[in-house]
Amino acid sequence: MDLATQPVTGKPRDAYYWRLLATAASFALFGLGGLCLRVLVFPLLACLPGDAQAHRQRARRTVGRLFWCFIRFMARTGVLTYQIDGAERLGRPGQMIIANHPSLIDVVFLIGLVRDTNCVVKRSLWDNPFTRGPVRSTQYISNDGSMDMLDAASHALQEGQTLIVFPEGTRTQPGQAPAFHRGAAAIALRGARILTPVTIKVSPTTLTKAEPWYRIPARRVHFSFRVGADIDPQAFAALGPPPQASRRLNDFLHHYFIKELAEDERSAP
């Protein structure tokens, strides 16, 4: 996997119309890839020998590889650049990865980096013709806010799966601090062996909530991913009953991300 830092360009409106065309090609490729997975690739994978866990693992690794190819395509065509610090510490058994959510393709980056991972994704992906094949074959967890979702996520961690969660539940509004829901903290306390934060920074902002794909910024986008130090959920579980422990862990994570993102802003050129 090529994790080399991609160079940041500061040119005003650098190759704007080329990037617009490349962005359109990227999203067309993503949609076509989703349909191919659903009607061709996953039915073929289902014919291979193995139990349910083996089929799930094949599906997740296939999606992870294709997601990373998609990121590399966007980088090579000049749509974006990226920097990833600490990727080697992602993907451990029972690890819960939590991240802020500034852009539509954050999850594509993380699943591309952690090939055999589970992920809590929004419910609408189950009804989207381009994505419902991959999310069902990989058995990702629907973020419907129910107790069943919390149970499924906790059980996945207890089984030793890696799990990616975005505690905001939706993309961050530009210029606003992330607002975390306590569901992620509750999952961590119930099932995670380790909790690892990943701070994501996107400059300039792009693909935010309710922003169409064709509204690209004047200059090339740079994605920065920084993997933070591991957090022991049991240190918070010992602080009181589950609701109190969940609230304290959620507050800790919220303040951690606000601090990390503020440091990014101060250090930006």
PDB file of C-alpha atoms in Angstrom:
ATOM      1  CA  MET A   1       0.000   0.000   0.000  1.00  0.00           C
ATOM      2  CA  ASP A   2       1.348   3.404  -1.001  1.00  0.00           C
ATOM      3  CA  LEU A   3       1.117   5.695   2.012  1.00  0.00           C
ATOM      4  CA  ALA A   4       3.579   8.294   0.785  1.00  0.00           C
ATOM      5  CA  THR A   5       2.636  11.859   1.588  1.00  0.00           C
ATOM      6  CA  GLN A   6       1.232  13.613  -1.443  1.00  0.00           C
ATOM      7  CA  PRO A   7       2.591  17.139  -2.096  1.00  0.00           C
ATOM      8  CA  VAL A   8       0.376  20.081  -1.183  1.00  0.00           C
ATOM      9  CA  THR A   9      -0.170  22.693  -3.871  1.00  0.00           C
ATOM     10  CA  GLY A  10      -0.936  26.295  -3.005  1.00  0.00           C
ATOM     11  CA  LYS A  11      -1.634  27.616  -6.501  1.00  0.00           C
ATOM     12  CA  PRO A  12      -4.851  29.620  -6.840  1.00  0.00           C
ATOM     13  CA  ARG A  13      -7.392  27.751  -8.990  1.00  0.00           C
ATOM     14  CA  ASP A  14      -4.756  25.165  -9.916  1.00  0.00           C
ATOM     15  CA  ALA A  15      -6.015  23.134 -12.883  1.00  0.00           C
ATOM     16  CA  TYR A  16      -9.594  23.935 -11.875  1.00  0.00           C
ATOM     17  CA  TYR A  17     -11.391  22.570 -14.929  1.00  0.00           C
ATOM     18  CA  TRP A  18      -9.201  19.494 -15.097  1.00  0.00           C
ATOM     19  CA  ARG A  19      -9.966  18.776 -11.426  1.00  0.00           C
ATOM     20  CA  LEU A  20     -13.681  19.255 -12.094  1.00  0.00           C
ATOM     21  CA  LEU A  21     -13.513  16.718 -14.909  1.00  0.00           C
ATOM     22  CA  ALA A  22     -11.417  14.322 -12.802  1.00  0.00           C
ATOM     23  CA  THR A  23     -13.860  14.666  -9.893  1.00  0.00           C
ATOM     24  CA  ALA A  24     -16.769  13.786 -12.198  1.00  0.00           C
ATOM     25  CA  ALA A  25     -14.831  10.778 -13.488  1.00  0.00           C
ATOM     26  CA  SER A  26     -14.051   9.706  -9.900  1.00  0.00           C
ATOM     27  CA  PHE A  27     -17.681   9.685  -8.801  1.00  0.00           C
ATOM     28  CA  ALA A  28     -18.788   7.965 -12.003  1.00  0.00           C
ATOM     29  CA  LEU A  29     -16.127   5.316 -11.350  1.00  0.00           C
ATOM     30  CA  PHE A  30     -17.301   4.938  -7.745  1.00  0.00           C
ATOM     31  CA  GLY A  31     -20.924   4.409  -8.793  1.00  0.00           C
ATOM     32  CA  LEU A  32     -19.988   1.973 -11.559  1.00  0.00           C
ATOM     33  CA  GLY A  33     -17.726   0.091  -9.183  1.00  0.00           C
ATOM     34  CA  GLY A  34     -20.531  -0.259  -6.641  1.00  0.00           C
ATOM     35  CA  LEU A  35     -22.849  -1.736  -9.268  1.00  0.00           C
ATOM     36  CA  CYS A  36     -20.160  -4.125 -10.518  1.00  0.00           C
ATOM     37  CA  LEU A  37     -19.544  -5.322  -6.972  1.00  0.00           C
ATOM     38  CA  ARG A  38     -23.238  -5.977  -6.470  1.00  0.00           C
ATOM     39  CA  VAL A  39     -24.055  -7.761  -9.739  1.00  0.00           C
ATOM     40  CA  LEU A  40     -20.760  -9.418 -10.613  1.00  0.00           C
ATOM     41  CA  VAL A  41     -17.963  -9.504  -8.019  1.00  0.00           C
ATOM     42  CA  PHE A  42     -19.831 -10.491  -4.855  1.00  0.00           C
ATOM     43  CA  PRO A  43     -21.904 -13.235  -6.542  1.00  0.00           C
ATOM     44  CA  LEU A  44     -18.623 -14.734  -7.811  1.00  0.00           C
ATOM     45  CA  LEU A  45     -16.990 -14.432  -4.372  1.00  0.00           C
ATOM     46  CA  ALA A  46     -20.007 -16.176  -2.846  1.00  0.00           C
ATOM     47  CA  CYS A  47     -19.225 -19.235  -4.977  1.00  0.00           C
ATOM     48  CA  LEU A  48     -15.824 -19.666  -3.363  1.00  0.00           C
ATOM     49  CA  PRO A  49     -15.475 -22.182  -0.518  1.00  0.00           C
ATOM     50  CA  GLY A  50     -15.492 -21.132   3.108  1.00  0.00           C
ATOM     51  CA  ASP A  51     -17.800 -20.361   6.010  1.00  0.00           C
ATOM     52  CA  ALA A  52     -19.749 -17.137   6.603  1.00  0.00           C
ATOM     53  CA  GLN A  53     -16.767 -15.476   8.274  1.00  0.00           C
ATOM     54  CA  ALA A  54     -14.495 -16.263   5.325  1.00  0.00           C
ATOM     55  CA  HIS A  55     -17.037 -14.823   2.873  1.00  0.00           C
ATOM     56  CA  ARG A  56     -17.379 -11.681   4.983  1.00  0.00           C
ATOM     57  CA  GLN A  57     -13.613 -11.272   5.183  1.00  0.00           C
ATOM     58  CA  ARG A  58     -13.243 -11.619   1.404  1.00  0.00           C
ATOM     59  CA  ALA A  59     -15.956  -9.033   0.847  1.00  0.00           C
ATOM     60  CA  ARG A  60     -14.384  -6.550   3.259  1.00  0.00           C
ATOM     61  CA  ARG A  61     -10.903  -6.956   1.828  1.00  0.00           C
ATOM     62  CA  THR A  62     -12.256  -6.546  -1.686  1.00  0.00           C
ATOM     63  CA  VAL A  63     -14.037  -3.326  -0.744  1.00  0.00           C
ATOM     64  CA  GLY A  64     -10.940  -2.087   1.098  1.00  0.00           C
ATOM     65  CA  ARG A  65      -8.674  -2.674  -1.898  1.00  0.00           C
ATOM     66  CA  LEU A  66     -11.078  -1.011  -4.295  1.00  0.00           C
ATOM     67  CA  PHE A  67     -11.567   1.956  -1.966  1.00  0.00           C
ATOM     68  CA  TRP A  68      -7.805   2.447  -1.827  1.00  0.00           C
ATOM     69  CA  CYS A  69      -7.625   2.224  -5.634  1.00  0.00           C
ATOM     70  CA  PHE A  70     -10.313   4.919  -5.739  1.00  0.00           C
ATOM     71  CA  ILE A  71      -8.270   7.172  -3.434  1.00  0.00           C
ATOM     72  CA  ARG A  72      -5.145   6.573  -5.506  1.00  0.00           C
ATOM     73  CA  PHE A  73      -7.083   7.405  -8.666  1.00  0.00           C
ATOM     74  CA  MET A  74      -8.203  10.728  -7.174  1.00  0.00           C
ATOM     75  CA  ALA A  75      -4.644  11.480  -6.070  1.00  0.00           C
ATOM     76  CA  ARG A  76      -3.040  10.565  -9.403  1.00  0.00           C
ATOM     77  CA  THR A  77      -5.551  12.611 -11.390  1.00  0.00           C
ATOM     78  CA  GLY A  78      -4.887  15.659  -9.218  1.00  0.00           C
ATOM     79  CA  VAL A  79      -8.189  15.843  -7.344  1.00  0.00           C
ATOM     80  CA  LEU A  80      -6.562  15.611  -3.910  1.00  0.00           C
ATOM     81  CA  THR A  81      -3.388  15.051  -1.936  1.00  0.00           C
ATOM     82  CA  TYR A  82      -3.076  13.298   1.407  1.00  0.00           C
ATOM     83  CA  GLN A  83      -0.857  12.689   4.409  1.00  0.00           C
ATOM     84  CA  ILE A  84      -1.304   9.792   6.829  1.00  0.00           C
ATOM     85  CA  ASP A  85       0.562   9.549  10.130  1.00  0.00           C
ATOM     86  CA  GLY A  86       0.367   6.357  12.196  1.00  0.00           C
ATOM     87  CA  ALA A  87      -1.552   4.065   9.815  1.00  0.00           C
ATOM     88  CA  GLU A  88       0.503   1.073  11.001  1.00  0.00           C
ATOM     89  CA  ARG A  89      -1.339   1.228  14.362  1.00  0.00           C
ATOM     90  CA  LEU A  90      -4.751   0.673  12.784  1.00  0.00           C
ATOM     91  CA  GLY A  91      -6.446  -2.688  12.296  1.00  0.00           C
ATOM     92  CA  ARG A  92      -5.747  -4.471  15.591  1.00  0.00           C
ATOM     93  CA  PRO A  93      -8.198  -7.057  17.023  1.00  0.00           C
ATOM     94  CA  GLY A  94     -10.944  -5.496  19.125  1.00  0.00           C
ATOM     95  CA  GLN A  95      -9.791  -1.989  18.207  1.00  0.00           C
ATOM     96  CA  MET A  96     -12.417   0.723  17.875  1.00  0.00           C
ATOM     97  CA  ILE A  97     -11.303   3.551  15.595  1.00  0.00           C
ATOM     98  CA  ILE A  98     -13.113   6.839  16.098  1.00  0.00           C
ATOM     99  CA  ALA A  99     -12.742   9.830  13.809  1.00  0.00           C
ATOM    100  CA  ASN A 100     -14.238  13.207  13.116  1.00  0.00           C
ATOM    101  CA  HIS A 101     -16.161  13.470   9.853  1.00  0.00           C
ATOM    102  CA  PRO A 102     -15.380  16.597   7.786  1.00  0.00           C
ATOM    103  CA  SER A 103     -15.914  15.088   4.314  1.00  0.00           C
ATOM    104  CA  LEU A 104     -17.938  12.534   2.381  1.00  0.00           C
ATOM    105  CA  ILE A 105     -14.931  10.329   1.581  1.00  0.00           C
ATOM    106  CA  ASP A 106     -13.454  10.035   5.109  1.00  0.00           C
ATOM    107  CA  VAL A 107     -14.904   6.548   5.408  1.00  0.00           C
ATOM    108  CA  VAL A 108     -13.455   5.595   2.004  1.00  0.00           C
ATOM    109  CA  PHE A 109      -9.984   6.570   3.221  1.00  0.00           C
ATOM    110  CA  LEU A 110     -10.269   4.643   6.498  1.00  0.00           C
ATOM    111  CA  ILE A 111     -11.742   1.468   5.000  1.00  0.00           C
ATOM    112  CA  GLY A 112      -9.069   1.623   2.306  1.00  0.00           C
ATOM    113  CA  LEU A 113      -6.403   1.799   5.026  1.00  0.00           C
ATOM    114  CA  VAL A 114      -7.906  -0.909   7.267  1.00  0.00           C
ATOM    115  CA  ARG A 115      -8.893  -3.637   4.826  1.00  0.00           C
ATOM    116  CA  ASP A 116     -10.562  -6.200   7.090  1.00  0.00           C
ATOM    117  CA  THR A 117     -12.655  -3.850   9.197  1.00  0.00           C
ATOM    118  CA  ASN A 118     -16.250  -3.399  10.226  1.00  0.00           C
ATOM    119  CA  CYS A 119     -17.834   0.032  10.101  1.00  0.00           C
ATOM    120  CA  VAL A 120     -20.934   1.799  11.388  1.00  0.00           C
ATOM    121  CA  VAL A 121     -22.448   3.490   8.335  1.00  0.00           C
ATOM    122  CA  LYS A 122     -25.596   5.514   7.777  1.00  0.00           C
ATOM    123  CA  ARG A 123     -28.840   3.671   7.133  1.00  0.00           C
ATOM    124  CA  SER A 124     -29.482   5.276   3.723  1.00  0.00           C
ATOM    125  CA  LEU A 125     -26.610   3.280   2.179  1.00  0.00           C
ATOM    126  CA  TRP A 126     -28.748   0.132   2.444  1.00  0.00           C
ATOM    127  CA  ASP A 127     -31.263   1.644  -0.002  1.00  0.00           C
ATOM    128  CA  ASN A 128     -28.780   3.226  -2.411  1.00  0.00           C
ATOM    129  CA  PRO A 129     -28.422   1.053  -5.560  1.00  0.00           C
ATOM    130  CA  PHE A 130     -24.702   1.881  -5.802  1.00  0.00           C
ATOM    131  CA  THR A 131     -23.809   0.999  -2.202  1.00  0.00           C
ATOM    132  CA  ARG A 132     -26.314  -1.529  -0.882  1.00  0.00           C
ATOM    133  CA  GLY A 133     -24.443  -4.465  -2.414  1.00  0.00           C
ATOM    134  CA  PRO A 134     -21.127  -3.690  -0.696  1.00  0.00           C
ATOM    135  CA  VAL A 135     -22.605  -2.787   2.715  1.00  0.00           C
ATOM    136  CA  ARG A 136     -24.718  -5.937   2.841  1.00  0.00           C
ATOM    137  CA  SER A 137     -21.989  -8.311   1.687  1.00  0.00           C
ATOM    138  CA  THR A 138     -19.476  -6.835   4.143  1.00  0.00           C
ATOM    139  CA  GLN A 139     -22.074  -6.878   6.952  1.00  0.00           C
ATOM    140  CA  TYR A 140     -21.322  -3.310   7.967  1.00  0.00           C
ATOM    141  CA  ILE A 141     -23.537  -2.050  10.789  1.00  0.00           C
ATOM    142  CA  SER A 142     -26.440   0.300  10.089  1.00  0.00           C
ATOM    143  CA  ASN A 143     -26.409   3.479  12.164  1.00  0.00           C
ATOM    144  CA  ASP A 144     -30.130   3.517  12.925  1.00  0.00           C
ATOM    145  CA  GLY A 145     -29.727   4.636  16.548  1.00  0.00           C
ATOM    146  CA  SER A 146     -31.330   1.500  17.965  1.00  0.00           C
ATOM    147  CA  MET A 147     -30.193  -0.755  20.779  1.00  0.00           C
ATOM    148  CA  ASP A 148     -29.717  -3.467  18.160  1.00  0.00           C
ATOM    149  CA  MET A 149     -27.062  -1.288  16.536  1.00  0.00           C
ATOM    150  CA  LEU A 150     -25.245  -0.835  19.851  1.00  0.00           C
ATOM    151  CA  ASP A 151     -25.435  -4.573  20.508  1.00  0.00           C
ATOM    152  CA  ALA A 152     -24.154  -5.463  17.026  1.00  0.00           C
ATOM    153  CA  ALA A 153     -21.248  -3.024  17.277  1.00  0.00           C
ATOM    154  CA  SER A 154     -20.286  -4.194  20.764  1.00  0.00           C
ATOM    155  CA  HIS A 155     -20.520  -7.841  19.726  1.00  0.00           C
ATOM    156  CA  ALA A 156     -18.273  -7.219  16.697  1.00  0.00           C
ATOM    157  CA  LEU A 157     -15.585  -5.757  18.954  1.00  0.00           C
ATOM    158  CA  GLN A 158     -15.906  -8.598  21.448  1.00  0.00           C
ATOM    159  CA  GLU A 159     -15.364 -11.038  18.558  1.00  0.00           C
ATOM    160  CA  GLY A 160     -12.064  -9.309  17.816  1.00  0.00           C
ATOM    161  CA  GLN A 161     -13.161  -7.307  14.783  1.00  0.00           C
ATOM    162  CA  THR A 162     -11.831  -3.820  14.141  1.00  0.00           C
ATOM    163  CA  LEU A 163     -14.623  -1.245  14.083  1.00  0.00           C
ATOM    164  CA  ILE A 164     -14.688   2.256  12.576  1.00  0.00           C
ATOM    165  CA  VAL A 165     -17.150   4.722  14.111  1.00  0.00           C
ATOM    166  CA  PHE A 166     -17.842   8.398  13.441  1.00  0.00           C
ATOM    167  CA  PRO A 167     -19.290   9.687  16.734  1.00  0.00           C
ATOM    168  CA  GLU A 168     -20.889  12.705  15.056  1.00  0.00           C
ATOM    169  CA  GLY A 169     -23.185  10.470  13.040  1.00  0.00           C
ATOM    170  CA  THR A 170     -23.033  12.926  10.128  1.00  0.00           C
ATOM    171  CA  ARG A 171     -20.540  15.261   8.522  1.00  0.00           C
ATOM    172  CA  THR A 172     -19.252  18.247  10.462  1.00  0.00           C
ATOM    173  CA  GLN A 173     -20.634  21.619   9.457  1.00  0.00           C
ATOM    174  CA  PRO A 174     -17.760  23.770   8.083  1.00  0.00           C
ATOM    175  CA  GLY A 175     -16.450  26.211  10.667  1.00  0.00           C
ATOM    176  CA  GLN A 176     -18.091  24.382  13.567  1.00  0.00           C
ATOM    177  CA  ALA A 177     -16.617  22.093  16.200  1.00  0.00           C
ATOM    178  CA  PRO A 178     -17.589  18.402  16.000  1.00  0.00           C
ATOM    179  CA  ALA A 179     -20.525  17.374  18.189  1.00  0.00           C
ATOM    180  CA  PHE A 180     -20.282  13.783  19.427  1.00  0.00           C
ATOM    181  CA  HIS A 181     -23.176  11.510  20.325  1.00  0.00           C
ATOM    182  CA  ARG A 182     -22.743   9.189  23.308  1.00  0.00           C
ATOM    183  CA  GLY A 183     -23.453   6.048  21.276  1.00  0.00           C
ATOM    184  CA  ALA A 184     -19.810   5.674  20.283  1.00  0.00           C
ATOM    185  CA  ALA A 185     -18.658   5.935  23.892  1.00  0.00           C
ATOM    186  CA  ALA A 186     -21.277   3.376  24.962  1.00  0.00           C
ATOM    187  CA  ILE A 187     -20.044   0.942  22.295  1.00  0.00           C
ATOM    188  CA  ALA A 188     -16.428   1.405  23.372  1.00  0.00           C
ATOM    189  CA  LEU A 189     -17.241   0.731  27.021  1.00  0.00           C
ATOM    190  CA  ARG A 190     -19.209  -2.399  26.191  1.00  0.00           C
ATOM    191  CA  GLY A 191     -16.851  -4.051  23.720  1.00  0.00           C
ATOM    192  CA  ALA A 192     -13.609  -2.312  22.742  1.00  0.00           C
ATOM    193  CA  ARG A 193     -10.221  -3.609  23.872  1.00  0.00           C
ATOM    194  CA  ILE A 194      -8.582  -0.370  22.759  1.00  0.00           C
ATOM    195  CA  LEU A 195      -9.933   2.917  21.484  1.00  0.00           C
ATOM    196  CA  THR A 196      -7.872   4.798  18.906  1.00  0.00           C
ATOM    197  CA  PRO A 197      -8.720   8.349  17.777  1.00  0.00           C
ATOM    198  CA  VAL A 198      -7.995   9.520  14.228  1.00  0.00           C
ATOM    199  CA  THR A 199      -8.055  13.250  13.596  1.00  0.00           C
ATOM    200  CA  ILE A 200      -9.012  14.190  10.036  1.00  0.00           C
ATOM    201  CA  LYS A 201      -8.307  17.602   8.577  1.00  0.00           C
ATOM    202  CA  VAL A 202      -9.408  18.719   5.091  1.00  0.00           C
ATOM    203  CA  SER A 203      -8.092  21.921   3.545  1.00  0.00           C
ATOM    204  CA  PRO A 204      -9.879  23.577   1.879  1.00  0.00           C
ATOM    205  CA  THR A 205     -13.178  22.024   2.902  1.00  0.00           C
ATOM    206  CA  THR A 206     -14.963  19.909   0.316  1.00  0.00           C
ATOM    207  CA  LEU A 207     -17.774  17.347   0.033  1.00  0.00           C
ATOM    208  CA  THR A 208     -19.361  18.627   3.230  1.00  0.00           C
ATOM    209  CA  LYS A 209     -22.981  17.992   4.145  1.00  0.00           C
ATOM    210  CA  ALA A 210     -25.442  19.157   1.458  1.00  0.00           C
ATOM    211  CA  GLU A 211     -22.547  20.262  -0.788  1.00  0.00           C
ATOM    212  CA  PRO A 212     -22.753  18.817  -4.342  1.00  0.00           C
ATOM    213  CA  TRP A 213     -19.713  17.008  -5.752  1.00  0.00           C
ATOM    214  CA  TYR A 214     -19.266  19.547  -8.559  1.00  0.00           C
ATOM    215  CA  ARG A 215     -18.762  22.484  -6.182  1.00  0.00           C
ATOM    216  CA  ILE A 216     -15.030  21.944  -5.961  1.00  0.00           C
ATOM    217  CA  PRO A 217     -12.716  24.418  -4.197  1.00  0.00           C
ATOM    218  CA  ALA A 218     -10.421  26.795  -6.076  1.00  0.00           C
ATOM    219  CA  ARG A 219      -7.322  24.786  -5.185  1.00  0.00           C
ATOM    220  CA  ARG A 220      -6.504  21.138  -4.744  1.00  0.00           C
ATOM    221  CA  VAL A 221      -7.792  19.538  -1.547  1.00  0.00           C
ATOM    222  CA  HIS A 222      -5.390  18.107   1.043  1.00  0.00           C
ATOM    223  CA  PHE A 223      -6.486  15.392   3.476  1.00  0.00           C
ATOM    224  CA  SER A 224      -4.499  14.898   6.677  1.00  0.00           C
ATOM    225  CA  PHE A 225      -4.998  11.846   8.917  1.00  0.00           C
ATOM    226  CA  ARG A 226      -3.264  11.641  12.293  1.00  0.00           C
ATOM    227  CA  VAL A 227      -3.602   8.524  14.462  1.00  0.00           C
ATOM    228  CA  GLY A 228      -3.575   9.434  18.154  1.00  0.00           C
ATOM    229  CA  ALA A 229      -2.488   7.518  21.233  1.00  0.00           C
ATOM    230  CA  ASP A 230      -4.590   4.541  22.319  1.00  0.00           C
ATOM    231  CA  ILE A 231      -7.202   5.053  25.025  1.00  0.00           C
ATOM    232  CA  ASP A 232      -8.177   2.340  27.504  1.00  0.00           C
ATOM    233  CA  PRO A 233     -12.003   2.264  27.753  1.00  0.00           C
ATOM    234  CA  GLN A 234     -11.828   0.358  31.038  1.00  0.00           C
ATOM    235  CA  ALA A 235     -10.190   3.357  32.698  1.00  0.00           C
ATOM    236  CA  PHE A 236     -13.503   5.174  32.164  1.00  0.00           C
ATOM    237  CA  ALA A 237     -15.672   2.138  32.958  1.00  0.00           C
ATOM    238  CA  ALA A 238     -14.221   2.240  36.489  1.00  0.00           C
ATOM    239  CA  LEU A 239     -15.470   5.815  37.025  1.00  0.00           C
ATOM    240  CA  GLY A 240     -19.072   4.899  37.740  1.00  0.00           C
ATOM    241  CA  PRO A 241     -22.217   3.241  36.366  1.00  0.00           C
ATOM    242  CA  PRO A 242     -22.476   2.893  32.551  1.00  0.00           C
ATOM    243  CA  PRO A 243     -24.398   6.145  31.855  1.00  0.00           C
ATOM    244  CA  GLN A 244     -21.917   8.199  33.875  1.00  0.00           C
ATOM    245  CA  ALA A 245     -18.887   6.414  32.401  1.00  0.00           C
ATOM    246  CA  SER A 246     -20.276   6.879  28.891  1.00  0.00           C
ATOM    247  CA  ARG A 247     -20.808  10.593  29.479  1.00  0.00           C
ATOM    248  CA  ARG A 248     -17.271  11.060  30.820  1.00  0.00           C
ATOM    249  CA  LEU A 249     -15.689   9.153  27.950  1.00  0.00           C
ATOM    250  CA  ASN A 250     -17.736  11.081  25.407  1.00  0.00           C
ATOM    251  CA  ASP A 251     -16.704  14.398  26.996  1.00  0.00           C
ATOM    252  CA  PHE A 252     -13.059  13.307  26.966  1.00  0.00           C
ATOM    253  CA  LEU A 253     -13.214  12.379  23.276  1.00  0.00           C
ATOM    254  CA  HIS A 254     -15.058  15.557  22.378  1.00  0.00           C
ATOM    255  CA  HIS A 255     -12.464  17.759  24.054  1.00  0.00           C
ATOM    256  CA  TYR A 256      -9.629  15.680  22.586  1.00  0.00           C
ATOM    257  CA  PHE A 257     -10.806  16.273  19.024  1.00  0.00           C
ATOM    258  CA  ILE A 258     -11.523  19.959  19.601  1.00  0.00           C
ATOM    259  CA  LYS A 259      -7.985  20.389  20.953  1.00  0.00           C
ATOM    260  CA  GLU A 260      -6.365  18.409  18.123  1.00  0.00           C
ATOM    261  CA  LEU A 261      -8.282  20.245  15.427  1.00  0.00           C
ATOM    262  CA  ALA A 262      -7.483  23.610  17.032  1.00  0.00           C
ATOM    263  CA  GLU A 263      -3.783  22.731  17.017  1.00  0.00           C
ATOM    264  CA  ASP A 264      -4.070  21.878  13.340  1.00  0.00           C
ATOM    265  CA  GLU A 265      -5.597  25.268  12.658  1.00  0.00           C
ATOM    266  CA  ARG A 266      -2.820  27.087  14.554  1.00  0.00           C
ATOM    267  CA  SER A 267      -0.097  25.182  12.756  1.00  0.00           C
ATOM    268  CA  ALA A 268      -1.606  25.642   9.274  1.00  0.00           C
ATOM    269  CA  PRO A 269       0.370  28.012   7.009  1.00  0.00           C
TER     270      PRO A 269
END
